PDB file of C-alpha atoms and ligand atoms in Angstrom:
ATOM      1  CA  UNK Z   1      21.519  39.147 -23.741  1.00  0.00           C
ATOM      2  CA  UNK Z   2      23.377  36.643 -21.145  1.00  0.00           C
ATOM      3  CA  UNK Z   3      25.090  33.610 -22.709  1.00  0.00           C
ATOM      4  CA  UNK Z   4      25.330  30.464 -20.684  1.00  0.00           C
ATOM      5  CA  UNK Z   5      28.793  29.770 -19.067  1.00  0.00           C
ATOM      6  CA  UNK Z   6      30.581  27.745 -21.069  1.00  0.00           C
ATOM      7  CA  UNK Z   7      32.294  25.579 -19.202  1.00  0.00           C
ATOM      8  CA  UNK Z   8      34.387  22.745 -20.842  1.00  0.00           C
ATOM      9  CA  UNK Z   9      35.880  24.391 -23.955  1.00  0.00           C
ATOM     10  CA  UNK Z  10      38.617  22.198 -25.771  1.00  0.00           C
ATOM     11  CA  UNK Z  11      41.075  24.891 -27.575  1.00  0.00           C
ATOM     12  CA  UNK Z  12      42.947  23.470 -30.798  1.00  0.00           C
ATOM     13  CA  UNK Z  13      46.419  24.910 -31.559  1.00  0.00           C
ATOM     14  CA  UNK Z  14      46.539  25.315 -27.298  1.00  0.00           C
ATOM     15  CA  UNK Z  15      51.150  24.741 -27.868  1.00  0.00           C
ATOM     16  CA  UNK Z  16      51.236  28.561 -28.461  1.00  0.00           C
ATOM     17  CA  UNK Z  17      50.357  31.701 -29.099  1.00  0.00           C
ATOM     18  CA  UNK Z  18      46.687  32.513 -29.266  1.00  0.00           C
ATOM     19  CA  UNK Z  19      45.302  29.060 -28.258  1.00  0.00           C
ATOM     20  CA  UNK Z  20      48.129  29.165 -25.140  1.00  0.00           C
ATOM     21  CA  UNK Z  21      46.832  32.523 -24.396  1.00  0.00           C
ATOM     22  CA  UNK Z  22      43.006  31.682 -24.518  1.00  0.00           C
ATOM     23  CA  UNK Z  23      44.013  28.334 -22.603  1.00  0.00           C
ATOM     24  CA  UNK Z  24      45.477  30.679 -19.573  1.00  0.00           C
ATOM     25  CA  UNK Z  25      42.485  33.558 -19.563  1.00  0.00           C
ATOM     26  CA  UNK Z  26      39.651  30.791 -19.238  1.00  0.00           C
ATOM     27  CA  UNK Z  27      41.549  28.393 -16.826  1.00  0.00           C
ATOM     28  CA  UNK Z  28      41.653  31.847 -14.752  1.00  0.00           C
ATOM     29  CA  UNK Z  29      37.924  32.132 -15.073  1.00  0.00           C
ATOM     30  CA  UNK Z  30      37.746  28.718 -13.805  1.00  0.00           C
ATOM     31  CA  UNK Z  31      36.574  26.960 -16.789  1.00  0.00           C
ATOM     32  CA  UNK Z  32      37.790  23.220 -17.574  1.00  0.00           C
ATOM     33  CA  UNK Z  33      39.952  22.838 -20.698  1.00  0.00           C
ATOM     34  CA  UNK Z  34      40.774  20.315 -23.430  1.00  0.00           C
ATOM     35  CA  UNK Z  35      43.973  20.893 -25.002  1.00  0.00           C
ATOM     36  CA  UNK Z  36      45.056  19.982 -28.366  1.00  0.00           C
ATOM     37  CA  UNK Z  37      48.286  20.770 -30.698  1.00  0.00           C
ATOM     38  CA  UNK Z  38      51.081  18.406 -31.878  1.00  0.00           C
ATOM     39  CA  UNK Z  39      53.509  19.413 -29.663  1.00  0.00           C
ATOM     40  CA  UNK Z  40      52.646  17.209 -26.487  1.00  0.00           C
ATOM     41  CA  UNK Z  41      55.243  18.301 -23.863  1.00  0.00           C
ATOM     42  CA  UNK Z  42      53.741  21.898 -24.471  1.00  0.00           C
ATOM     43  CA  UNK Z  43      50.167  20.906 -23.612  1.00  0.00           C
ATOM     44  CA  UNK Z  44      51.530  18.791 -20.900  1.00  0.00           C
ATOM     45  CA  UNK Z  45      53.649  21.732 -19.356  1.00  0.00           C
ATOM     46  CA  UNK Z  46      50.737  24.063 -20.146  1.00  0.00           C
ATOM     47  CA  UNK Z  47      48.440  22.010 -18.306  1.00  0.00           C
ATOM     48  CA  UNK Z  48      50.742  21.696 -15.072  1.00  0.00           C
ATOM     49  CA  UNK Z  49      51.192  25.462 -14.877  1.00  0.00           C
ATOM     50  CA  UNK Z  50      47.179  26.007 -15.446  1.00  0.00           C
ATOM     51  CA  UNK Z  51      46.237  23.419 -13.060  1.00  0.00           C
ATOM     52  CA  UNK Z  52      48.833  24.803 -10.447  1.00  0.00           C
ATOM     53  CA  UNK Z  53      47.301  28.344 -10.489  1.00  0.00           C
ATOM     54  CA  UNK Z  54      44.012  27.373 -10.505  1.00  0.00           C
ATOM     55  CA  UNK Z  55      43.437  24.114  -8.492  1.00  0.00           C
ATOM     56  CA  UNK Z  56      40.286  22.557  -8.927  1.00  0.00           C
ATOM     57  CA  UNK Z  57      39.822  23.186 -12.875  1.00  0.00           C
ATOM     58  CA  UNK Z  58      40.280  20.019 -15.031  1.00  0.00           C
ATOM     59  CA  UNK Z  59      42.708  20.116 -18.034  1.00  0.00           C
ATOM     60  CA  UNK Z  60      42.973  17.141 -19.884  1.00  0.00           C
ATOM     61  CA  UNK Z  61      45.520  17.188 -23.227  1.00  0.00           C
ATOM     62  CA  UNK Z  62      45.935  15.267 -26.594  1.00  0.00           C
ATOM     63  CA  UNK Z  63      48.257  15.315 -29.030  1.00  0.00           C
ATOM     64  CA  UNK Z  64      46.602  15.441 -32.340  1.00  0.00           C
ATOM     65  CA  UNK Z  65      47.350  16.832 -36.217  1.00  0.00           C
ATOM     66  CA  UNK Z  66      43.995  18.540 -36.965  1.00  0.00           C
ATOM     67  CA  UNK Z  67      45.486  16.784 -41.024  1.00  0.00           C
ATOM     68  CA  UNK Z  68      44.553  13.568 -39.555  1.00  0.00           C
ATOM     69  CA  UNK Z  69      40.752  13.721 -39.935  1.00  0.00           C
ATOM     70  CA  UNK Z  70      40.588   9.932 -38.675  1.00  0.00           C
ATOM     71  CA  UNK Z  71      42.641  11.215 -35.234  1.00  0.00           C
ATOM     72  CA  UNK Z  72      40.193  14.510 -35.068  1.00  0.00           C
ATOM     73  CA  UNK Z  73      37.053  12.009 -35.293  1.00  0.00           C
ATOM     74  CA  UNK Z  74      38.111   9.582 -32.397  1.00  0.00           C
ATOM     75  CA  UNK Z  75      40.480  12.209 -30.191  1.00  0.00           C
ATOM     76  CA  UNK Z  76      38.179  14.683 -29.870  1.00  0.00           C
ATOM     77  CA  UNK Z  77      34.913  12.794 -28.529  1.00  0.00           C
ATOM     78  CA  UNK Z  78      37.830  10.546 -26.203  1.00  0.00           C
ATOM     79  CA  UNK Z  79      38.702  14.278 -24.891  1.00  0.00           C
ATOM     80  CA  UNK Z  80      34.780  15.128 -24.375  1.00  0.00           C
ATOM     81  CA  UNK Z  81      34.055  11.981 -22.793  1.00  0.00           C
ATOM     82  CA  UNK Z  82      37.007  12.834 -20.069  1.00  0.00           C
ATOM     83  CA  UNK Z  83      35.234  16.162 -19.406  1.00  0.00           C
ATOM     84  CA  UNK Z  84      31.948  14.776 -19.606  1.00  0.00           C
ATOM     85  CA  UNK Z  85      30.296  16.966 -22.483  1.00  0.00           C
ATOM     86  CA  UNK Z  86      32.320  19.952 -24.484  1.00  0.00           C
ATOM     87  CA  UNK Z  87      30.429  23.592 -24.363  1.00  0.00           C
ATOM     88  CA  UNK Z  88      32.683  25.499 -26.275  1.00  0.00           C
ATOM     89  CA  UNK Z  89      35.006  24.561 -29.514  1.00  0.00           C
ATOM     90  CA  UNK Z  90      37.882  26.875 -30.357  1.00  0.00           C
ATOM     91  CA  UNK Z  91      38.869  25.618 -33.614  1.00  0.00           C
ATOM     92  CA  UNK Z  92      42.201  27.418 -33.395  1.00  0.00           C
ATOM     93  CA  UNK Z  93      44.707  25.521 -35.286  1.00  0.00           C
ATOM     94  CA  UNK Z  94      46.512  26.713 -38.018  1.00  0.00           C
ATOM     95  CA  UNK Z  95      49.596  27.860 -39.995  1.00  0.00           C
ATOM     96  CA  UNK Z  96      50.592  30.366 -42.127  1.00  0.00           C
ATOM     97  CA  UNK Z  97      53.587  31.517 -44.290  1.00  0.00           C
ATOM     98  CA  UNK Z  98      52.923  30.817 -47.669  1.00  0.00           C
ATOM     99  CA  UNK Z  99      54.472  32.715 -51.357  1.00  0.00           C
ATOM    100  CA  UNK Z 100      52.891  33.818 -53.987  1.00  0.00           C
ATOM    101  CA  UNK Z 101      51.574  31.328 -56.704  1.00  0.00           C
ATOM    102  CA  UNK Z 102      53.694  30.526 -59.048  1.00  0.00           C
ATOM    103  CA  UNK Z 103      56.896  30.956 -57.145  1.00  0.00           C
ATOM    104  CA  UNK Z 104      57.948  27.232 -56.615  1.00  0.00           C
ATOM    105  CA  UNK Z 105      56.430  26.949 -53.210  1.00  0.00           C
ATOM    106  CA  UNK Z 106      53.008  24.873 -54.097  1.00  0.00           C
ATOM    107  CA  UNK Z 107      53.497  22.257 -51.575  1.00  0.00           C
ATOM    108  CA  UNK Z 108      54.002  25.371 -48.594  1.00  0.00           C
ATOM    109  CA  UNK Z 109      50.772  26.734 -50.102  1.00  0.00           C
ATOM    110  CA  UNK Z 110      48.676  23.462 -50.235  1.00  0.00           C
ATOM    111  CA  UNK Z 111      49.979  22.491 -46.684  1.00  0.00           C
ATOM    112  CA  UNK Z 112      48.196  26.003 -45.714  1.00  0.00           C
ATOM    113  CA  UNK Z 113      44.886  25.257 -47.526  1.00  0.00           C
ATOM    114  CA  UNK Z 114      45.340  21.375 -45.779  1.00  0.00           C
ATOM    115  CA  UNK Z 115      45.683  22.413 -42.540  1.00  0.00           C
ATOM    116  CA  UNK Z 116      43.649  25.321 -42.345  1.00  0.00           C
ATOM    117  CA  UNK Z 117      40.272  24.064 -44.547  1.00  0.00           C
ATOM    118  CA  UNK Z 118      40.362  20.351 -44.313  1.00  0.00           C
ATOM    119  CA  UNK Z 119      41.880  20.709 -40.659  1.00  0.00           C
ATOM    120  CA  UNK Z 120      39.114  23.297 -39.581  1.00  0.00           C
ATOM    121  CA  UNK Z 121      36.337  21.108 -41.444  1.00  0.00           C
ATOM    122  CA  UNK Z 122      37.177  17.931 -39.803  1.00  0.00           C
ATOM    123  CA  UNK Z 123      37.127  19.671 -36.060  1.00  0.00           C
ATOM    124  CA  UNK Z 124      33.922  21.551 -37.281  1.00  0.00           C
ATOM    125  CA  UNK Z 125      32.919  17.634 -38.026  1.00  0.00           C
ATOM    126  CA  UNK Z 126      33.381  16.307 -34.899  1.00  0.00           C
ATOM    127  CA  UNK Z 127      32.538  19.370 -32.619  1.00  0.00           C
ATOM    128  CA  UNK Z 128      28.845  20.135 -34.269  1.00  0.00           C
ATOM    129  CA  UNK Z 129      28.333  16.443 -33.994  1.00  0.00           C
ATOM    130  CA  UNK Z 130      29.113  16.292 -30.168  1.00  0.00           C
ATOM    131  CA  UNK Z 131      26.735  19.571 -29.958  1.00  0.00           C
ATOM    132  CA  UNK Z 132      23.770  17.820 -31.879  1.00  0.00           C
ATOM    133  CA  UNK Z 133      23.935  15.060 -29.156  1.00  0.00           C
ATOM    134  CA  UNK Z 134      24.479  17.298 -26.802  1.00  0.00           C
ATOM    135  CA  UNK Z 135      21.320  19.840 -28.081  1.00  0.00           C
ATOM    136  CA  UNK Z 136      23.726  22.786 -26.864  1.00  0.00           C
ATOM    137  CA  UNK Z 137      27.466  24.190 -28.286  1.00  0.00           C
ATOM    138  CA  UNK Z 138      29.211  27.314 -29.494  1.00  0.00           C
ATOM    139  CA  UNK Z 139      31.557  26.765 -31.867  1.00  0.00           C
ATOM    140  CA  UNK Z 140      34.116  29.063 -32.683  1.00  0.00           C
ATOM    141  CA  UNK Z 141      36.324  29.549 -35.984  1.00  0.00           C
ATOM    142  CA  UNK Z 142      39.314  31.766 -36.035  1.00  0.00           C
ATOM    143  CA  UNK Z 143      39.891  33.043 -39.229  1.00  0.00           C
ATOM    144  CA  UNK Z 144      41.315  36.211 -40.277  1.00  0.00           C
ATOM    145  CA  UNK Z 145      41.042  39.797 -41.209  1.00  0.00           C
ATOM    146  CA  UNK Z 146      43.287  38.342 -44.230  1.00  0.00           C
ATOM    147  CA  UNK Z 147      40.266  36.554 -45.623  1.00  0.00           C
ATOM    148  CA  UNK Z 148      37.917  39.633 -46.206  1.00  0.00           C
ATOM    149  CA  UNK Z 149      40.208  40.186 -50.071  1.00  0.00           C
ATOM    150  CA  UNK Z 150      42.347  38.411 -51.959  1.00  0.00           C
ATOM    151  CA  UNK Z 151      45.981  39.010 -50.732  1.00  0.00           C
ATOM    152  CA  UNK Z 152      49.635  38.940 -52.354  1.00  0.00           C
ATOM    153  CA  UNK Z 153      52.194  37.013 -51.744  1.00  0.00           C
ATOM    154  CA  UNK Z 154      52.498  35.155 -48.403  1.00  0.00           C
ATOM    155  CA  UNK Z 155      49.162  35.571 -47.291  1.00  0.00           C
ATOM    156  CA  UNK Z 156      47.487  34.361 -51.044  1.00  0.00           C
ATOM    157  CA  UNK Z 157      46.854  30.752 -50.093  1.00  0.00           C
ATOM    158  CA  UNK Z 158      46.372  32.079 -45.871  1.00  0.00           C
ATOM    159  CA  UNK Z 159      44.094  34.400 -47.048  1.00  0.00           C
ATOM    160  CA  UNK Z 160      41.643  32.154 -49.428  1.00  0.00           C
ATOM    161  CA  UNK Z 161      42.437  29.610 -46.697  1.00  0.00           C
ATOM    162  CA  UNK Z 162      40.448  31.541 -43.999  1.00  0.00           C
ATOM    163  CA  UNK Z 163      38.068  33.006 -46.525  1.00  0.00           C
ATOM    164  CA  UNK Z 164      36.884  29.277 -46.776  1.00  0.00           C
ATOM    165  CA  UNK Z 165      36.394  29.208 -43.065  1.00  0.00           C
ATOM    166  CA  UNK Z 166      34.189  31.909 -43.436  1.00  0.00           C
ATOM    167  CA  UNK Z 167      31.817  29.859 -45.710  1.00  0.00           C
ATOM    168  CA  UNK Z 168      32.158  26.917 -43.867  1.00  0.00           C
ATOM    169  CA  UNK Z 169      30.822  28.753 -40.439  1.00  0.00           C
ATOM    170  CA  UNK Z 170      27.965  30.470 -42.125  1.00  0.00           C
ATOM    171  CA  UNK Z 171      26.824  27.016 -43.792  1.00  0.00           C
ATOM    172  CA  UNK Z 172      26.901  25.485 -40.477  1.00  0.00           C
ATOM    173  CA  UNK Z 173      25.077  28.563 -38.772  1.00  0.00           C
ATOM    174  CA  UNK Z 174      22.505  28.389 -41.033  1.00  0.00           C
ATOM    175  CA  UNK Z 175      21.894  24.611 -40.566  1.00  0.00           C
ATOM    176  CA  UNK Z 176      21.614  25.194 -36.868  1.00  0.00           C
ATOM    177  CA  UNK Z 177      19.761  28.128 -36.577  1.00  0.00           C
ATOM    178  CA  UNK Z 178      16.883  28.099 -33.987  1.00  0.00           C
ATOM    179  CA  UNK Z 179      19.095  25.112 -31.889  1.00  0.00           C
ATOM    180  CA  UNK Z 180      20.899  25.641 -28.649  1.00  0.00           C
ATOM    181  CA  UNK Z 181      24.115  25.557 -30.740  1.00  0.00           C
ATOM    182  CA  UNK Z 182      25.856  28.790 -31.945  1.00  0.00           C
ATOM    183  CA  UNK Z 183      28.529  29.546 -34.401  1.00  0.00           C
ATOM    184  CA  UNK Z 184      31.021  32.569 -33.951  1.00  0.00           C
ATOM    185  CA  UNK Z 185      33.630  33.357 -36.730  1.00  0.00           C
ATOM    186  CA  UNK Z 186      36.452  35.374 -35.462  1.00  0.00           C
ATOM    187  CA  UNK Z 187      38.504  37.895 -37.560  1.00  0.00           C
ATOM    188  CA  UNK Z 188      41.449  38.675 -35.803  1.00  0.00           C
ATOM    189  CA  UNK Z 189      44.196  41.213 -37.273  1.00  0.00           C
ATOM    190  CA  UNK Z 190      47.775  41.168 -36.535  1.00  0.00           C
ATOM    191  CA  UNK Z 191      48.726  40.158 -33.216  1.00  0.00           C
ATOM    192  CA  UNK Z 192      52.184  39.129 -31.876  1.00  0.00           C
ATOM    193  CA  UNK Z 193      52.758  35.526 -32.330  1.00  0.00           C
ATOM    194  CA  UNK Z 194      54.941  32.618 -33.657  1.00  0.00           C
ATOM    195  CA  UNK Z 195      52.757  32.398 -37.082  1.00  0.00           C
ATOM    196  CA  UNK Z 196      53.912  36.346 -38.420  1.00  0.00           C
ATOM    197  CA  UNK Z 197      57.516  36.826 -37.054  1.00  0.00           C
ATOM    198  CA  UNK Z 198      58.770  38.806 -39.499  1.00  0.00           C
ATOM    199  CA  UNK Z 199      55.629  39.521 -41.219  1.00  0.00           C
ATOM    200  CA  UNK Z 200      53.898  41.599 -39.031  1.00  0.00           C
ATOM    201  CA  UNK Z 201      51.339  44.848 -40.809  1.00  0.00           C
ATOM    202  CA  UNK Z 202      49.764  47.760 -39.298  1.00  0.00           C
ATOM    203  CA  UNK Z 203      48.261  47.920 -35.835  1.00  0.00           C
ATOM    204  CA  UNK Z 204      49.868  44.649 -34.553  1.00  0.00           C
ATOM    205  CA  UNK Z 205      48.691  44.331 -31.067  1.00  0.00           C
ATOM    206  CA  UNK Z 206      51.288  42.584 -28.259  1.00  0.00           C
ATOM    207  CA  UNK Z 207      49.886  38.722 -27.685  1.00  0.00           C
ATOM    208  CA  UNK Z 208      48.327  40.007 -23.918  1.00  0.00           C
ATOM    209  CA  UNK Z 209      46.240  42.284 -25.440  1.00  0.00           C
ATOM    210  CA  UNK Z 210      44.930  40.336 -28.611  1.00  0.00           C
ATOM    211  CA  UNK Z 211      44.220  37.647 -26.284  1.00  0.00           C
ATOM    212  CA  UNK Z 212      42.045  39.821 -23.708  1.00  0.00           C
ATOM    213  CA  UNK Z 213      40.547  40.633 -26.786  1.00  0.00           C
ATOM    214  CA  UNK Z 214      39.898  37.380 -28.083  1.00  0.00           C
ATOM    215  CA  UNK Z 215      38.652  36.123 -24.525  1.00  0.00           C
ATOM    216  CA  UNK Z 216      35.878  39.057 -24.555  1.00  0.00           C
ATOM    217  CA  UNK Z 217      34.915  38.728 -27.952  1.00  0.00           C
ATOM    218  CA  UNK Z 218      34.383  34.707 -28.096  1.00  0.00           C
ATOM    219  CA  UNK Z 219      32.563  35.378 -24.737  1.00  0.00           C
ATOM    220  CA  UNK Z 220      30.076  37.523 -26.459  1.00  0.00           C
ATOM    221  CA  UNK Z 221      29.673  34.709 -28.775  1.00  0.00           C
ATOM    222  CA  UNK Z 222      28.396  37.275 -31.739  1.00  0.00           C
ATOM    223  CA  UNK Z 223      28.059  35.867 -35.171  1.00  0.00           C
ATOM    224  CA  UNK Z 224      31.389  37.300 -36.387  1.00  0.00           C
ATOM    225  CA  UNK Z 225      33.766  39.587 -34.392  1.00  0.00           C
ATOM    226  CA  UNK Z 226      36.798  41.261 -35.319  1.00  0.00           C
ATOM    227  CA  UNK Z 227      39.734  41.232 -32.845  1.00  0.00           C
ATOM    228  CA  UNK Z 228      40.599  43.752 -31.324  1.00  0.00           C
ATOM    229  CA  UNK Z 229      37.170  45.540 -33.262  1.00  0.00           C
ATOM    230  CA  UNK Z 230      39.139  48.664 -33.299  1.00  0.00           C
ATOM    231  CA  UNK Z 231      40.110  49.079 -35.567  1.00  0.00           C
ATOM    232  CA  UNK Z 232      39.987  46.016 -37.595  1.00  0.00           C
ATOM    233  CA  UNK Z 233      35.935  46.411 -38.267  1.00  0.00           C
ATOM    234  CA  UNK Z 234      36.220  49.653 -39.768  1.00  0.00           C
ATOM    235  CA  UNK Z 235      39.472  48.576 -41.328  1.00  0.00           C
ATOM    236  CA  UNK Z 236      37.594  45.473 -42.848  1.00  0.00           C
ATOM    237  CA  UNK Z 237      34.671  47.283 -44.125  1.00  0.00           C
ATOM    238  CA  UNK Z 238      37.204  49.662 -46.629  1.00  0.00           C
ATOM    239  CA  UNK Z 239      39.625  46.626 -47.722  1.00  0.00           C
ATOM    240  CA  UNK Z 240      36.188  45.470 -48.781  1.00  0.00           C
ATOM    241  CA  UNK Z 241      35.743  48.130 -51.588  1.00  0.00           C
ATOM    242  CA  UNK Z 242      39.276  49.502 -52.116  1.00  0.00           C
ATOM    243  CA  UNK Z 243      39.844  48.829 -56.082  1.00  0.00           C
ATOM    244  CA  UNK Z 244      42.423  46.136 -56.174  1.00  0.00           C
ATOM    245  CA  UNK Z 245      45.598  48.568 -57.400  1.00  0.00           C
ATOM    246  CA  UNK Z 246      45.037  50.185 -53.651  1.00  0.00           C
ATOM    247  CA  UNK Z 247      44.415  47.360 -51.719  1.00  0.00           C
ATOM    248  CA  UNK Z 248      47.642  45.344 -53.160  1.00  0.00           C
ATOM    249  CA  UNK Z 249      49.706  48.406 -51.878  1.00  0.00           C
ATOM    250  CA  UNK Z 250      48.126  48.298 -48.543  1.00  0.00           C
ATOM    251  CA  UNK Z 251      47.974  44.828 -47.665  1.00  0.00           C
TER     252      UNK Z 251
HETATM  253  N1  LIG H   1      48.025  36.324 -34.901  1.00  0.00           N
HETATM  254  C1  LIG H   1      47.447  36.657 -35.861  1.00  0.00           C
HETATM  255  O1  LIG H   1      47.996  37.853 -36.086  1.00  0.00           O
HETATM  256  C2  LIG H   1      46.473  36.328 -36.206  1.00  0.00           C
HETATM  257  C3  LIG H   1      45.570  36.750 -37.135  1.00  0.00           C
HETATM  258  C4  LIG H   1      44.478  36.308 -37.933  1.00  0.00           C
HETATM  259  C5  LIG H   1      44.523  35.190 -37.299  1.00  0.00           C
HETATM  260  N2  LIG H   1      45.248  34.291 -36.665  1.00  0.00           N
HETATM  261  C6  LIG H   1      44.728  32.645 -36.318  1.00  0.00           C
HETATM  262  O2  LIG H   1      44.908  32.261 -34.924  1.00  0.00           O
HETATM  263  C7  LIG H   1      45.141  30.863 -34.827  1.00  0.00           C
HETATM  264  C8  LIG H   1      46.428  30.553 -34.194  1.00  0.00           C
HETATM  265  O3  LIG H   1      47.582  31.577 -34.390  1.00  0.00           O
HETATM  266  P1  LIG H   1      48.688  31.984 -33.640  1.00  0.00           P
HETATM  267  O4  LIG H   1      48.907  33.497 -34.184  1.00  0.00           O
HETATM  268  O5  LIG H   1      48.629  31.472 -32.071  1.00  0.00           O
HETATM  269  O6  LIG H   1      49.913  31.299 -34.232  1.00  0.00           O
HETATM  270  P2  LIG H   1      51.124  29.970 -33.375  1.00  0.00           P
HETATM  271  O7  LIG H   1      51.799  30.657 -32.744  1.00  0.00           O
HETATM  272  O8  LIG H   1      51.620  29.705 -34.361  1.00  0.00           O
HETATM  273  O9  LIG H   1      49.871  29.050 -33.434  1.00  0.00           O
HETATM  274  C9  LIG H   1      49.674  27.963 -34.028  1.00  0.00           C
HETATM  275  C10 LIG H   1      48.950  26.660 -33.523  1.00  0.00           C
HETATM  276  O10 LIG H   1      48.726  25.716 -34.285  1.00  0.00           O
HETATM  277  C11 LIG H   1      48.798  24.719 -33.853  1.00  0.00           C
HETATM  278  N3  LIG H   1      48.651  24.112 -35.294  1.00  0.00           N
HETATM  279  C12 LIG H   1      49.438  24.191 -36.335  1.00  0.00           C
HETATM  280  N4  LIG H   1      49.143  23.223 -37.361  1.00  0.00           N
HETATM  281  C13 LIG H   1      48.880  21.572 -36.743  1.00  0.00           C
HETATM  282  C14 LIG H   1      48.151  20.889 -36.613  1.00  0.00           C
HETATM  283  N5  LIG H   1      48.745  20.145 -38.306  1.00  0.00           N
HETATM  284  N6  LIG H   1      47.567  19.950 -35.937  1.00  0.00           N
HETATM  285  C15 LIG H   1      47.259  20.679 -34.851  1.00  0.00           C
HETATM  286  N7  LIG H   1      47.547  22.055 -34.324  1.00  0.00           N
HETATM  287  C16 LIG H   1      48.353  22.564 -35.304  1.00  0.00           C
HETATM  288  C17 LIG H   1      50.099  24.956 -33.421  1.00  0.00           C
HETATM  289  O11 LIG H   1      50.820  23.729 -32.201  1.00  0.00           O
HETATM  290  P3  LIG H   1      51.456  22.614 -33.308  1.00  0.00           P
HETATM  291  O12 LIG H   1      52.274  23.066 -33.705  1.00  0.00           O
HETATM  292  O13 LIG H   1      52.214  22.103 -31.285  1.00  0.00           O
HETATM  293  O14 LIG H   1      51.081  21.272 -33.537  1.00  0.00           O
HETATM  294  C18 LIG H   1      49.903  26.068 -32.337  1.00  0.00           C
HETATM  295  O15 LIG H   1      49.570  25.695 -31.195  1.00  0.00           O
HETATM  296  C19 LIG H   1      45.577  30.708 -36.558  1.00  0.00           C
HETATM  297  O16 LIG H   1      44.565  29.805 -36.745  1.00  0.00           O
HETATM  298  C20 LIG H   1      45.589  31.571 -37.622  1.00  0.00           C
HETATM  299  O17 LIG H   1      46.038  31.678 -38.878  1.00  0.00           O
HETATM  300  C21 LIG H   1      45.871  34.757 -35.856  1.00  0.00           C
END
């Protein structure tokens, strides 16, 4: 099925990794961008690079901490006003690096849950309000393969946060069925970025390979995408049915 070109794309977490990679790919396709993260200088550098490489596109930036729900609620419409609307919103900002529950890392685990769940929820509220007013839009939530089962150690809070996003996305999708608003949940496997330095697992792909697969998946606008599809769709299906002692050894 042919999809409309999503010309004006807002990406959170655009100061590094997958967000920066998506910004580069979409800019190369001539899309206008709104880039969000906390590190404003990195966003400015990226904006200059993108406009120099592809004159004619519009790139606007905003330093917003997604943990600050008020800043998100005010910042997103302000960015939309600068571009005359937002056609796709990629809720990508996220953090990892927790520790096993009950080992003295409550604050780190809580921060993961706060940013990944409440920060993404704030983004969804702002994005869907915009889309409802426009009558159209594509909301993309960046989840993780770590969401398909409970994960051990550093990924316990992280996996739980991403499982919450899967349910959040599905609920929003259900609310919006039959409207012009689409919702995609993306579950990446391991892609080399700052979030997983020293903690990469099997089937890790480099950033370029991962971002190519990610952008291709987002442009298809499916309900759910695994990135890259191979091997992560079959691996996810397997993870869902493995007995816990086996799962524990593999994850
Ligand atoms: N790489 C993988 O293998 C993988 C796999 C599955 C899912 N993911 C997901 O992909 C998304 C992007 O991660 P990445 O791999 O690209 O890691 P990354 O390089 O560490 O990027 C994380 C981005 O999120 C932003 N961010 C973090 N906390 C924020 C906050 N409170 N407010 C605003 N922005 C915030 C960071 O920007 P500032 O620090 O400038 O704010 C940064 O741009 C995350 O949601 C991650 O969970 C990644």
